[in-house]
Short mmCIF file of C-alpha atoms in Angstrom, two decimals:
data_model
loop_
_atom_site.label_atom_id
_atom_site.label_comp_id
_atom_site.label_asym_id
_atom_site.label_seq_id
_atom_site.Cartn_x
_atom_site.Cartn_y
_atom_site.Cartn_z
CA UNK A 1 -13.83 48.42 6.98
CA UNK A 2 -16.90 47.14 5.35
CA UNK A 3 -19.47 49.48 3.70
CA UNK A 4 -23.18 49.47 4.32
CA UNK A 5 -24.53 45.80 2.96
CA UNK A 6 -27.87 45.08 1.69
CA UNK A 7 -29.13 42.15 1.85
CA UNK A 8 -30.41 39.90 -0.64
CA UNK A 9 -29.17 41.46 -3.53
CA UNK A 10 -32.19 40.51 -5.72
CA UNK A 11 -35.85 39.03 -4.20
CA UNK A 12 -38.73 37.92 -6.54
CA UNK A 13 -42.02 37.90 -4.61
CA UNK A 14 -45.32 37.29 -5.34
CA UNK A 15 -48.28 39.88 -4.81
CA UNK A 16 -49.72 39.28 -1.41
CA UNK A 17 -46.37 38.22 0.37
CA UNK A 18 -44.53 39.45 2.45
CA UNK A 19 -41.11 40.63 2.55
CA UNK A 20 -37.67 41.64 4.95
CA UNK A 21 -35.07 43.59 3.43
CA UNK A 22 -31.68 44.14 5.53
CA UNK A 23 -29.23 46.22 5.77
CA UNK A 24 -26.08 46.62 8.02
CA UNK A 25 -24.73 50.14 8.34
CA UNK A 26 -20.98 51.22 8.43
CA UNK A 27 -19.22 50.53 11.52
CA UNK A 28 -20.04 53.05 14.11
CA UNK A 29 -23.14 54.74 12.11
CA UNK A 30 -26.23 54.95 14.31
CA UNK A 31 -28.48 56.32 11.41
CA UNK A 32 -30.41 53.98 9.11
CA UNK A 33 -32.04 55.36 5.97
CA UNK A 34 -34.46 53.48 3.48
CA UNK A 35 -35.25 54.52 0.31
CA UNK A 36 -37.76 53.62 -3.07
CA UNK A 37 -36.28 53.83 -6.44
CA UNK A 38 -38.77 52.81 -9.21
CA UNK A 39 -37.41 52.16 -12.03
CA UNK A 40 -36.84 55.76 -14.30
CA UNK A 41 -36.84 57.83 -11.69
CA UNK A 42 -35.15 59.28 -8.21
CA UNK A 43 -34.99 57.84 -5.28
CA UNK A 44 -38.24 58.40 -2.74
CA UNK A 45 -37.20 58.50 1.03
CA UNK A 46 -39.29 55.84 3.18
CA UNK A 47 -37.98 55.64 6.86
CA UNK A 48 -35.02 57.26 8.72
CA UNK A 49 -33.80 55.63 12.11
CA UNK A 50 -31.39 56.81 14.51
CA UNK A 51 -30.45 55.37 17.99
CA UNK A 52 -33.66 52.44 17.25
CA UNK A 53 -36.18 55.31 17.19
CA UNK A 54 -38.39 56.36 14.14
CA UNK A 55 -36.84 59.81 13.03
CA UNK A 56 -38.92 60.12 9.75
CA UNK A 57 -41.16 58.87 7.62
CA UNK A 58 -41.93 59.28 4.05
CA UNK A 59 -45.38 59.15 2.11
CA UNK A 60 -45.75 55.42 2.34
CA UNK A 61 -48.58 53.28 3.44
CA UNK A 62 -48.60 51.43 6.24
CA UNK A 63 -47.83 47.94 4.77
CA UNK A 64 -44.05 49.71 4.73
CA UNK A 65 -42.69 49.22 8.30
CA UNK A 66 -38.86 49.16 9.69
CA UNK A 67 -37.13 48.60 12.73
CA UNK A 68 -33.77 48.98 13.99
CA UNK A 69 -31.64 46.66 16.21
CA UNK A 70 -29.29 47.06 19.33
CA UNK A 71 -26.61 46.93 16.70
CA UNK A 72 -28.16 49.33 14.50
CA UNK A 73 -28.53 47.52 11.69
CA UNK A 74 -31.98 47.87 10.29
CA UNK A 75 -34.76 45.35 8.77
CA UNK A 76 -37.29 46.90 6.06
CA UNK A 77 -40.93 44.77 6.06
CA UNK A 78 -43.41 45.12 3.40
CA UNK A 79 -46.74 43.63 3.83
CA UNK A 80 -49.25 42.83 1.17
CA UNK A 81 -46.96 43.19 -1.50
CA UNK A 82 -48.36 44.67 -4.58
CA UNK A 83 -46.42 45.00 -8.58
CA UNK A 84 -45.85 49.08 -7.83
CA UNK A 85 -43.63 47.79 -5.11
CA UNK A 86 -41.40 46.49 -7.54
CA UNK A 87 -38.14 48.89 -7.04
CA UNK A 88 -34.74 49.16 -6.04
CA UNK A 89 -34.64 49.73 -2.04
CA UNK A 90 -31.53 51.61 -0.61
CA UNK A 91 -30.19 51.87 2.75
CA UNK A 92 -28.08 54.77 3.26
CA UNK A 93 -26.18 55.02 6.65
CA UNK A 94 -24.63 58.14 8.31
CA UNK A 95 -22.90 58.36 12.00
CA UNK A 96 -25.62 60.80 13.15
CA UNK A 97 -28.83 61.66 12.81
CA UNK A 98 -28.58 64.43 10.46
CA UNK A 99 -26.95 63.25 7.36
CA UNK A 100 -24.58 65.76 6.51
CA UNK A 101 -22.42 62.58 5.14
CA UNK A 102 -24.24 59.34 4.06
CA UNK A 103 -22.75 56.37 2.69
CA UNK A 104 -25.43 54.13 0.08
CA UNK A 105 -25.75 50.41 0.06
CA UNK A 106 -26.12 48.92 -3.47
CA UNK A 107 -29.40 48.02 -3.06
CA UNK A 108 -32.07 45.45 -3.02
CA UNK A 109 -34.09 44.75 -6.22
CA UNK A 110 -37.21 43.43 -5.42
CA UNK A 111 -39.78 42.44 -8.12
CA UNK A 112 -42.90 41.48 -7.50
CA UNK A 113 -44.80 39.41 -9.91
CA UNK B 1 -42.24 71.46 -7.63
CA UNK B 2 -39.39 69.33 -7.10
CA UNK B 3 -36.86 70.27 -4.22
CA UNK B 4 -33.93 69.07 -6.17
CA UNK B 5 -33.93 70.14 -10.08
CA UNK B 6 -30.98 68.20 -12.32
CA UNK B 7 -30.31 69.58 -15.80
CA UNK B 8 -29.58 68.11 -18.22
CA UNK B 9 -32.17 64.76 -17.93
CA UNK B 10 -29.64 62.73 -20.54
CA UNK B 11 -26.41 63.86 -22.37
CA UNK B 12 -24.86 61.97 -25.33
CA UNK B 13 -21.03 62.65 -25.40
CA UNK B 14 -17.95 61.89 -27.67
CA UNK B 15 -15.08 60.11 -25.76
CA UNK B 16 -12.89 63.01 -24.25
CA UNK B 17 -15.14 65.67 -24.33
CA UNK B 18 -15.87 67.72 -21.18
CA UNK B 19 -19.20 67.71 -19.33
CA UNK B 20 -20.93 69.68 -17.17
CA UNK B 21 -24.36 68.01 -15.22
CA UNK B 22 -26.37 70.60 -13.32
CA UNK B 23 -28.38 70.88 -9.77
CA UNK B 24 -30.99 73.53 -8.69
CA UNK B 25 -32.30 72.95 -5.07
CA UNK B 26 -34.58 75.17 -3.43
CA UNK B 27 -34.54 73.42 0.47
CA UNK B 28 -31.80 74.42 2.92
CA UNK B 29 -29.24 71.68 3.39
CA UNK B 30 -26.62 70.71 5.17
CA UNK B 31 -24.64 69.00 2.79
CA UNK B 32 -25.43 68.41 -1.04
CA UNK B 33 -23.97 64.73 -2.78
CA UNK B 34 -23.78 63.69 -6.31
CA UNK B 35 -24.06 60.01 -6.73
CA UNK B 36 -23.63 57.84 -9.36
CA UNK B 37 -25.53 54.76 -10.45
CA UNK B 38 -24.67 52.28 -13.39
CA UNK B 39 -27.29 50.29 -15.01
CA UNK B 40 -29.12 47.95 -12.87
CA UNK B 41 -26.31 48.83 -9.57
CA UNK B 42 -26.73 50.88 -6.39
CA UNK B 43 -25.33 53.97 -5.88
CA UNK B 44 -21.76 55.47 -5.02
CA UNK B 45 -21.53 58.17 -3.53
CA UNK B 46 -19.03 60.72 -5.13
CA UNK B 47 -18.65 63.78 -3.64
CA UNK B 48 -20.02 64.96 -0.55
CA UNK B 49 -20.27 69.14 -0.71
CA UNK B 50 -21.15 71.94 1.75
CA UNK B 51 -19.10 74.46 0.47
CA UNK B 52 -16.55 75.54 -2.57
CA UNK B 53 -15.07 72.82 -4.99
CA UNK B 54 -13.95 68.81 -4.39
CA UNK B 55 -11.74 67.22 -7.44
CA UNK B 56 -11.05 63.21 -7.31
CA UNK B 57 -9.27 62.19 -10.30
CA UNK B 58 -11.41 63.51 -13.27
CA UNK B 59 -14.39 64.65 -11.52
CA UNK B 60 -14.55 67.84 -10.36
CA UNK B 61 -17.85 69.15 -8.10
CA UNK B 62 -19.17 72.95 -7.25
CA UNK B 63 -21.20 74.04 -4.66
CA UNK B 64 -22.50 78.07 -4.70
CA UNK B 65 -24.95 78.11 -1.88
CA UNK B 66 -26.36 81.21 -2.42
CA UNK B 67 -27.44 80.84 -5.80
CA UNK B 68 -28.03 77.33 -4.58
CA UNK B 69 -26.96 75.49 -7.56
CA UNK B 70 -24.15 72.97 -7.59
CA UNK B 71 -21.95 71.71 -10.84
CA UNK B 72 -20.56 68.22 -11.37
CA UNK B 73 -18.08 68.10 -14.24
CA UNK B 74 -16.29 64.93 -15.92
CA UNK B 75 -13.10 66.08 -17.78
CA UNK B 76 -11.85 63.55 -20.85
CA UNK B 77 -15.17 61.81 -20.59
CA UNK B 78 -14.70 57.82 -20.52
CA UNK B 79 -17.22 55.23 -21.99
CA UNK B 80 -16.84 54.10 -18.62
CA UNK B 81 -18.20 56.97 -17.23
CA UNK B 82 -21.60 56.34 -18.73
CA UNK B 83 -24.25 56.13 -15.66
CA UNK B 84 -26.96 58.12 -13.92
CA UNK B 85 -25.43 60.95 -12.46
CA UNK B 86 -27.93 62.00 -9.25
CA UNK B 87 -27.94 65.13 -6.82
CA UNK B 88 -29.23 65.23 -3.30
CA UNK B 89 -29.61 67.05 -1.04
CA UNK B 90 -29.70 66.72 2.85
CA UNK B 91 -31.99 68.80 4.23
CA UNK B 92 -31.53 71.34 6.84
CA UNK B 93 -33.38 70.03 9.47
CA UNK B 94 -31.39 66.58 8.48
CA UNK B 95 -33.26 63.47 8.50
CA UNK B 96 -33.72 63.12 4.90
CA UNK B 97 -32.14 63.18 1.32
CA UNK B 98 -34.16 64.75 -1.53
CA UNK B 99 -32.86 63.35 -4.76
CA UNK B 100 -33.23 65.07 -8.16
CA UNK B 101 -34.50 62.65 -10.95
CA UNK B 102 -30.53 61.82 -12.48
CA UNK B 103 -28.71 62.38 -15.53
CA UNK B 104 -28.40 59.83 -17.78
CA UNK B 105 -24.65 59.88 -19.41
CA UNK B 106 -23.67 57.84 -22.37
CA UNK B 107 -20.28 58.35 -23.54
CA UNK B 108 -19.59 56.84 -27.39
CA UNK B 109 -16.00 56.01 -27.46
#
């Protein structure tokens, strides 16, 4: 059974554009998770989903959007890109909403230049 | 104040020794995970804790929820073991992780 995938792997953007990341949770797992990791420190939670409803949200500005899809998988958007966005962006998936267990994609590194 | 505290922030260890990374939360939780992340990678989860001990291979975790504080411990440390070591903690009401800031391991063989 696959894990939770990320994709792309790496992304180089420029400031001002716009970018999708992806991410495709474990078979079965209706909860979505994204979170920041700038480089040096701990991850920063952004969005939960669950059932393709908003469950959370973390201190982010509104350029930071998400959705999630009939099949649960889930699509990240950042607008207006700016070089602080430059991070590592995790999707962690769990079968419910409340994440007593949580499997972690490897990631998206996304520099922005 | 952070929700999650990790001590120590790095650690320095000779090949075989044993080692002992620390994690302070202050939150109620459900469940409490220590993850590892190498260099540049994502993160794997390793244990997944709401009560008592786990042990997979070399790594052993502790959980004490009253004192909340849980222990991850490496015995016969590996150069291959070198990584950020990272708590976190689901909260109670469930929709969110709060990490602590890692443990950076570097194992000299």
């Amino acid at each position: 059974d696959a894990g939770v995938t990320q994709s792309p792997t790496h992304l180089i953007k420029t400031r001002g554009q716009h970018v999708t990341l992806r991410c495709s949770p474990i078979s079965g797992h209706k909860s979505v998770s994204w979170y920041q990791q700038v480089l040096g420190q701990g991850p920063q939670f952004i969005f939960q989903y669950y059932e393709k409803e908003e469950r959370g949200r973390g201190n982010f500005p509104d350029r930071f959007s998400a959705r999630q899809f009939p099949n649960y998988s889930s699509e990240l958007n950042v607008n207006a890109l700016l070089l602080g966005d430059s991070a590592l962006y995790l999707c962690a998936s769990s079968l419910e909403a409340v994440l007593t267990e949580a499997f972690f994609g490897q990631g998206t590194r996304l520099t922005v230049v | 104040k952070n929700e999650v505290e990790q001590s120590p922030q790095n650690l320095t260890a000779q090949e075989g020794e044993f080692i002992t990374i620390n994690c302070s939360y202050s939150v109620g939780i459900s469940a409490l995970h220590w993850l590892q992340q190498h260099p540049g990678g994502g993160i794997v989860s390793l244990f997944m804790l709401s009560s008592g001990k786990k042990k997979h291979g070399r790594l052993i975790a502790t959980i004490n929820i009253q004192e909340k504080h849980s222990s991850l411990h490496i015995t016969a440390s590996h150069p291959r073991d070198s990584a950020v070591y990272i708590c976190a903690v689901s909260s109670y009401t469930g929709n969110q992780f709060y990490f602590g800031t890692g443990t950076s391991l570097t194992v000299i063989p």
